[in-house]
Amino acid sequence: MKEHSMQRRTLLAGAAATGLAMASGGSWAQAAWPVKPVNLVVPFPAGGGTDAFARPLAAQFSKVTGKTLVIDNRGGAGGTVGASYAAKGAPDGYTLFMGAVHHAIAPSMYPKLDYDIEKDFIPLALLANVPQVLVVNPKAVPVGNFQQFLEHVKRNPAKLNYGSAGAGTSHHLAGELFKQQTGTFITHIPYRGAGPALQDLIAGNVDMMFDGLGSSATHIKSGRIKALMVSGSQRNPAFPDVPCAAEVGLPDYTVTTWYGLWAPKGTPADVQARIIEDIRRIGTADEIKAIWASNGADYGGMTQAQFAKFVSSEVRRWAQVVKAAGAKLD
């Protein structure tokens, strides 16, 4: 009788444990995330600003989690092709999306998007803030400083061009904002990403770019392209010899390229929490800090709620810039 009672208690304890696991939505299994490689959709070709931060992130991800973060480059239409693909990914923590400021601009530029950056994604973390930099091919635009450059542009209206990562990206809008504030005209040439645009800039096929420091930094240091100005009111510590916009007479020229991490809508809350914690550990690691600093960038450091509010504010801010520029795409 005593033996039968012990067996019954054992069975009841097992049933209770099973019920608890089912009631928690399988949280025991989810808490082990990741148990397999994670796919990171990067919506631009290799060699651009997003890639410059995604690849170091992937290297640290492997060290922190023991699993691979697979970079999935899907460029096109100013980053919206990759965003559309990621929005339809399984909400299980194994599809993540590394978007950027471009995706806060896209709703105002592309009226027929088949996704909504605020409704179809869950914002997780702001990964990096990078000031824009005005860079030129020194052979195509032989000037010594920003003032000489501005005089050169004004003497040659519509004769110079600038490349961008695509229509509707921050590179594009940074150029439009520059034209508004300086009363100049430069022809816009969109590419499928900052990488291809930079290669054409280095080759002399385009004259200049309004690029994020993350993708231009290496080429500035090598001398293949020349930096004339960084946006904002302060010089960048990684390039202390390059004047800021406020110094050259453009106090309102503030354009920052930022990069963030999202998951498809429906990703479980406990999985979100694991991802955010691992990304925080990665972002505060000395190795990542050094890489970010060499690219002239700062780690985001926002909470999940702060990042969500930031994205919404950026969507509204860029809508005003797009309206003032009169830019619109189908």
Short mmCIF file of C-alpha atoms in Angstrom, two decimals:
data_model
loop_
_atom_site.label_atom_id
_atom_site.label_comp_id
_atom_site.label_asym_id
_atom_site.label_seq_id
_atom_site.Cartn_x
_atom_site.Cartn_y
_atom_site.Cartn_z
CA MET A 1 0.00 0.00 0.00
CA LYS A 2 2.83 2.31 0.90
CA GLU A 3 4.63 1.49 -2.38
CA HIS A 4 1.45 2.19 -4.38
CA SER A 5 1.05 5.59 -2.66
CA MET A 6 4.64 6.59 -3.55
CA GLN A 7 4.12 5.63 -7.22
CA ARG A 8 0.93 7.69 -7.31
CA ARG A 9 2.73 10.75 -5.89
CA THR A 10 5.52 10.32 -8.45
CA LEU A 11 2.98 10.18 -11.30
CA LEU A 12 1.15 13.24 -10.01
CA ALA A 13 4.42 15.19 -9.69
CA GLY A 14 5.35 14.29 -13.26
CA ALA A 15 1.94 15.33 -14.55
CA ALA A 16 2.16 18.61 -12.68
CA ALA A 17 5.58 19.35 -14.19
CA THR A 18 4.30 18.55 -17.68
CA GLY A 19 1.28 20.78 -17.15
CA LEU A 20 3.49 23.63 -15.97
CA ALA A 21 5.66 23.38 -19.08
CA MET A 22 2.56 23.38 -21.32
CA ALA A 23 1.02 26.32 -19.47
CA SER A 24 4.18 28.36 -19.92
CA GLY A 25 4.01 27.86 -23.68
CA GLY A 26 7.06 25.60 -23.76
CA SER A 27 9.21 28.25 -22.08
CA TRP A 28 11.74 25.63 -21.05
CA ALA A 29 12.59 25.00 -24.68
CA GLN A 30 12.45 28.68 -25.59
CA ALA A 31 14.78 29.64 -22.74
CA ALA A 32 17.49 27.60 -24.48
CA TRP A 33 17.50 29.99 -27.47
CA PRO A 34 19.44 29.72 -29.70
CA VAL A 35 19.65 25.99 -30.31
CA LYS A 36 20.46 26.38 -34.02
CA PRO A 37 21.89 29.04 -36.41
CA VAL A 38 20.03 32.38 -36.54
CA ASN A 39 19.35 34.11 -39.87
CA LEU A 40 20.09 37.86 -39.92
CA VAL A 41 18.52 39.58 -42.93
CA VAL A 42 20.69 42.52 -44.04
CA PRO A 43 18.76 44.46 -46.69
CA PHE A 44 21.78 45.73 -48.64
CA PRO A 45 24.63 44.11 -50.58
CA ALA A 46 27.92 43.28 -48.88
CA GLY A 47 30.37 46.16 -48.46
CA GLY A 48 27.95 48.82 -47.23
CA GLY A 49 27.38 50.47 -43.87
CA THR A 50 24.88 47.88 -42.61
CA ASP A 51 27.33 45.12 -43.48
CA ALA A 52 30.17 46.95 -41.69
CA PHE A 53 28.31 46.51 -38.41
CA ALA A 54 26.51 43.23 -39.11
CA ARG A 55 29.66 41.16 -39.64
CA PRO A 56 31.45 42.12 -36.39
CA LEU A 57 28.11 41.56 -34.64
CA ALA A 58 27.93 38.06 -36.14
CA ALA A 59 31.48 37.23 -35.02
CA GLN A 60 30.69 38.23 -31.42
CA PHE A 61 27.33 36.46 -31.55
CA SER A 62 29.11 33.16 -32.10
CA LYS A 63 31.38 33.79 -29.12
CA VAL A 64 28.52 34.75 -26.79
CA THR A 65 25.91 32.16 -27.81
CA GLY A 66 27.93 29.35 -29.37
CA LYS A 67 25.70 29.48 -32.46
CA THR A 68 26.15 31.05 -35.89
CA LEU A 69 24.51 34.30 -36.95
CA VAL A 70 24.13 33.84 -40.72
CA ILE A 71 24.30 37.08 -42.73
CA ASP A 72 21.63 37.02 -45.43
CA ASN A 73 22.22 39.98 -47.80
CA ARG A 74 19.04 40.88 -49.70
CA GLY A 75 19.47 44.25 -51.38
CA GLY A 76 17.17 46.33 -53.53
CA ALA A 77 14.74 49.28 -53.51
CA GLY A 78 16.47 51.25 -50.76
CA GLY A 79 16.44 48.32 -48.34
CA THR A 80 12.73 47.59 -48.67
CA VAL A 81 13.14 44.26 -50.52
CA GLY A 82 15.01 42.75 -47.58
CA ALA A 83 12.60 44.29 -45.08
CA SER A 84 9.63 42.77 -46.91
CA TYR A 85 11.30 39.35 -46.84
CA ALA A 86 12.14 39.58 -43.13
CA ALA A 87 8.63 40.72 -42.19
CA LYS A 88 7.30 37.40 -43.50
CA GLY A 89 9.84 35.32 -41.57
CA ALA A 90 8.80 32.82 -38.89
CA PRO A 91 8.37 34.60 -35.53
CA ASP A 92 10.47 32.09 -33.61
CA GLY A 93 13.68 34.03 -32.91
CA TYR A 94 15.57 32.45 -35.80
CA THR A 95 14.85 35.24 -38.29
CA LEU A 96 16.13 38.68 -37.31
CA PHE A 97 16.28 41.89 -39.33
CA MET A 98 19.05 44.48 -39.27
CA GLY A 99 17.45 47.64 -40.58
CA ALA A 100 18.49 51.26 -40.52
CA VAL A 101 17.33 54.84 -40.69
CA HIS A 102 16.39 54.09 -44.32
CA HIS A 103 13.46 52.04 -43.03
CA ALA A 104 12.08 55.04 -41.16
CA ILE A 105 12.29 57.02 -44.41
CA ALA A 106 10.73 54.35 -46.65
CA PRO A 107 7.08 54.82 -45.53
CA SER A 108 7.15 58.36 -46.92
CA MET A 109 9.01 57.42 -50.11
CA TYR A 110 7.32 54.15 -51.10
CA PRO A 111 3.49 54.41 -50.94
CA LYS A 112 3.01 50.74 -51.92
CA LEU A 113 5.12 48.95 -49.31
CA ASP A 114 3.77 45.50 -48.40
CA TYR A 115 5.00 45.75 -44.82
CA ASP A 116 4.85 48.29 -41.98
CA ILE A 117 8.07 48.83 -40.01
CA GLU A 118 6.05 49.73 -36.89
CA LYS A 119 3.31 47.07 -37.13
CA ASP A 120 4.97 44.04 -38.73
CA PHE A 121 8.20 44.10 -36.70
CA ILE A 122 9.13 44.10 -33.04
CA PRO A 123 11.94 46.60 -32.32
CA LEU A 124 14.67 45.00 -30.21
CA ALA A 125 17.76 47.22 -29.99
CA LEU A 126 19.51 50.25 -31.44
CA LEU A 127 22.90 48.93 -32.50
CA ALA A 128 24.84 51.97 -33.71
CA ASN A 129 24.67 55.70 -34.41
CA VAL A 130 26.92 56.96 -37.20
CA PRO A 131 27.18 60.54 -38.50
CA GLN A 132 26.95 61.13 -42.23
CA VAL A 133 30.08 62.30 -44.00
CA LEU A 134 30.48 64.16 -47.28
CA VAL A 135 33.14 62.35 -49.31
CA VAL A 136 34.46 63.02 -52.80
CA ASN A 137 36.71 61.31 -55.29
CA PRO A 138 39.84 63.52 -55.04
CA LYS A 139 40.58 63.16 -58.76
CA ALA A 140 37.04 63.91 -59.95
CA VAL A 141 36.59 66.78 -57.46
CA PRO A 142 40.07 68.27 -56.87
CA VAL A 143 39.37 70.54 -53.89
CA GLY A 144 41.26 71.03 -50.65
CA ASN A 145 38.41 71.77 -48.25
CA PHE A 146 34.66 72.22 -47.91
CA GLN A 147 34.58 75.91 -48.89
CA GLN A 148 36.45 75.18 -52.13
CA PHE A 149 34.05 72.31 -52.76
CA LEU A 150 30.97 74.52 -52.26
CA GLU A 151 32.36 77.14 -54.64
CA HIS A 152 33.11 74.41 -57.18
CA VAL A 153 29.55 73.05 -56.97
CA LYS A 154 28.02 76.50 -57.34
CA ARG A 155 30.16 77.23 -60.40
CA ASN A 156 29.05 73.95 -61.99
CA PRO A 157 25.28 73.57 -61.40
CA ALA A 158 23.90 70.15 -62.44
CA LYS A 159 27.33 69.00 -63.65
CA LEU A 160 28.27 66.99 -60.57
CA ASN A 161 26.56 63.88 -59.21
CA TYR A 162 26.34 61.92 -56.00
CA GLY A 163 25.82 58.21 -55.44
CA SER A 164 23.59 56.73 -52.77
CA ALA A 165 22.62 53.37 -51.31
CA GLY A 166 19.31 53.72 -53.13
CA ALA A 167 16.36 56.03 -53.57
CA GLY A 168 14.77 56.83 -50.23
CA THR A 169 17.85 56.00 -48.15
CA SER A 170 19.50 58.42 -45.73
CA HIS A 171 22.29 58.89 -48.32
CA HIS A 172 19.70 60.15 -50.81
CA LEU A 173 17.87 62.39 -48.34
CA ALA A 174 21.15 63.73 -46.95
CA GLY A 175 21.97 64.91 -50.46
CA GLU A 176 18.54 66.49 -50.88
CA LEU A 177 18.86 68.25 -47.53
CA PHE A 178 22.30 69.53 -48.51
CA LYS A 179 20.94 70.93 -51.77
CA GLN A 180 18.10 72.67 -49.91
CA GLN A 181 20.42 74.29 -47.38
CA THR A 182 23.13 75.36 -49.85
CA GLY A 183 20.99 76.33 -52.84
CA THR A 184 22.92 73.96 -55.11
CA PHE A 185 21.96 71.24 -57.57
CA ILE A 186 23.71 67.86 -57.77
CA THR A 187 22.33 64.91 -59.72
CA HIS A 188 21.34 61.88 -57.66
CA ILE A 189 22.46 58.42 -58.83
CA PRO A 190 20.88 55.59 -56.79
CA TYR A 191 22.57 52.20 -56.34
CA ARG A 192 21.46 48.91 -54.76
CA GLY A 193 23.52 49.65 -51.66
CA ALA A 194 26.32 51.77 -50.24
CA GLY A 195 28.89 49.12 -51.18
CA PRO A 196 28.35 49.35 -54.96
CA ALA A 197 28.03 53.15 -54.74
CA LEU A 198 31.34 53.40 -52.87
CA GLN A 199 33.09 51.24 -55.43
CA ASP A 200 31.93 53.56 -58.22
CA LEU A 201 33.00 56.58 -56.17
CA ILE A 202 36.48 55.13 -55.70
CA ALA A 203 36.63 54.31 -59.43
CA GLY A 204 35.62 57.89 -60.32
CA ASN A 205 32.29 56.95 -61.89
CA VAL A 206 30.47 59.24 -59.45
CA ASP A 207 31.82 62.45 -57.95
CA MET A 208 30.70 62.29 -54.31
CA MET A 209 28.58 60.62 -51.66
CA PHE A 210 26.78 61.56 -48.48
CA ASP A 211 27.70 58.35 -46.71
CA GLY A 212 27.70 56.91 -43.21
CA LEU A 213 31.15 56.86 -41.63
CA GLY A 214 30.79 53.13 -41.02
CA SER A 215 31.23 52.27 -44.70
CA SER A 216 33.49 55.19 -45.70
CA ALA A 217 35.96 55.10 -42.80
CA THR A 218 38.39 52.56 -44.26
CA HIS A 219 38.50 54.29 -47.65
CA ILE A 220 38.99 57.75 -46.08
CA LYS A 221 41.94 56.44 -44.07
CA SER A 222 43.48 54.87 -47.19
CA GLY A 223 43.15 58.12 -49.16
CA ARG A 224 40.99 56.62 -51.88
CA ILE A 225 38.27 59.15 -51.06
CA LYS A 226 38.44 62.51 -49.28
CA ALA A 227 36.20 63.56 -46.37
CA LEU A 228 35.16 67.23 -46.43
CA MET A 229 32.53 67.43 -43.66
CA VAL A 230 30.73 65.36 -41.05
CA SER A 231 27.15 66.25 -40.22
CA GLY A 232 26.12 67.79 -36.93
CA SER A 233 27.63 70.23 -34.46
CA GLN A 234 30.74 68.30 -33.39
CA ARG A 235 33.74 66.74 -35.05
CA ASN A 236 33.99 62.98 -34.91
CA PRO A 237 36.73 61.57 -32.64
CA ALA A 238 37.73 59.01 -35.29
CA PHE A 239 38.38 61.84 -37.81
CA PRO A 240 39.33 64.91 -35.75
CA ASP A 241 40.71 66.79 -38.79
CA VAL A 242 37.38 66.74 -40.65
CA PRO A 243 35.22 69.81 -39.84
CA CYS A 244 31.59 69.42 -38.78
CA ALA A 245 28.62 70.99 -40.58
CA ALA A 246 28.20 73.74 -37.98
CA GLU A 247 31.80 74.86 -38.53
CA VAL A 248 31.37 75.26 -42.28
CA GLY A 249 28.19 77.31 -42.03
CA LEU A 250 25.47 74.62 -41.98
CA PRO A 251 24.28 74.57 -38.34
CA ASP A 252 21.04 72.77 -39.20
CA TYR A 253 22.61 70.02 -41.27
CA THR A 254 22.23 67.02 -38.94
CA VAL A 255 21.92 63.61 -40.54
CA THR A 256 22.75 60.41 -38.69
CA THR A 257 22.72 56.90 -40.06
CA TRP A 258 21.57 54.51 -37.36
CA TYR A 259 21.26 50.74 -37.41
CA GLY A 260 18.81 48.64 -35.41
CA LEU A 261 17.66 45.09 -34.81
CA TRP A 262 14.09 43.85 -35.24
CA ALA A 263 12.22 40.54 -35.07
CA PRO A 264 9.06 39.58 -36.98
CA LYS A 265 5.78 40.36 -35.20
CA GLY A 266 4.70 37.49 -32.97
CA THR A 267 8.16 36.53 -31.71
CA PRO A 268 7.64 35.28 -28.10
CA ALA A 269 8.45 37.72 -25.31
CA ASP A 270 10.90 35.39 -23.57
CA VAL A 271 12.82 34.89 -26.82
CA GLN A 272 12.89 38.66 -27.31
CA ALA A 273 14.36 39.04 -23.83
CA ARG A 274 17.12 36.50 -24.56
CA ILE A 275 18.02 38.23 -27.83
CA ILE A 276 18.11 41.66 -26.20
CA GLU A 277 20.30 40.43 -23.35
CA ASP A 278 22.76 38.72 -25.71
CA ILE A 279 22.92 41.82 -27.93
CA ARG A 280 23.57 43.97 -24.85
CA ARG A 281 26.49 41.70 -23.90
CA ILE A 282 27.85 41.89 -27.44
CA GLY A 283 27.45 45.67 -27.69
CA THR A 284 29.30 46.33 -24.45
CA ALA A 285 32.22 44.02 -25.26
CA ASP A 286 35.60 45.77 -25.64
CA GLU A 287 36.14 44.30 -29.12
CA ILE A 288 32.87 45.72 -30.44
CA LYS A 289 33.50 49.07 -28.77
CA ALA A 290 36.85 49.32 -30.58
CA ILE A 291 35.35 48.43 -33.96
CA TRP A 292 32.47 50.87 -33.52
CA ALA A 293 34.91 53.66 -32.51
CA SER A 294 37.13 53.04 -35.56
CA ASN A 295 34.01 53.50 -37.72
CA GLY A 296 33.14 56.74 -35.95
CA ALA A 297 30.10 55.11 -34.34
CA ASP A 298 28.47 54.92 -30.91
CA TYR A 299 26.61 51.88 -29.57
CA GLY A 300 22.87 52.58 -29.23
CA GLY A 301 22.35 51.74 -25.57
CA MET A 302 18.55 52.24 -25.60
CA THR A 303 16.01 50.04 -23.87
CA GLN A 304 13.53 48.19 -26.07
CA ALA A 305 10.79 50.71 -25.26
CA GLN A 306 13.08 53.67 -25.96
CA PHE A 307 14.07 52.19 -29.31
CA ALA A 308 10.41 51.72 -30.28
CA LYS A 309 9.66 55.38 -29.50
CA PHE A 310 12.80 56.46 -31.36
CA VAL A 311 11.75 54.60 -34.53
CA SER A 312 8.30 56.24 -34.44
CA SER A 313 9.84 59.69 -34.01
CA GLU A 314 12.21 59.07 -36.93
CA VAL A 315 9.32 58.02 -39.20
CA ARG A 316 7.62 61.35 -38.44
CA ARG A 317 10.82 63.42 -38.79
CA TRP A 318 11.79 62.01 -42.16
CA ALA A 319 8.25 62.40 -43.47
CA GLN A 320 8.74 66.15 -43.08
CA VAL A 321 12.10 66.07 -44.91
CA VAL A 322 10.63 64.00 -47.76
CA LYS A 323 7.68 66.39 -48.08
CA ALA A 324 9.99 69.43 -48.19
CA ALA A 325 12.20 67.76 -50.81
CA GLY A 326 9.20 66.75 -52.93
CA ALA A 327 10.65 63.25 -53.29
CA LYS A 328 8.34 60.30 -53.97
CA LEU A 329 8.66 56.84 -55.49
CA ASP A 330 6.18 54.25 -56.72
#
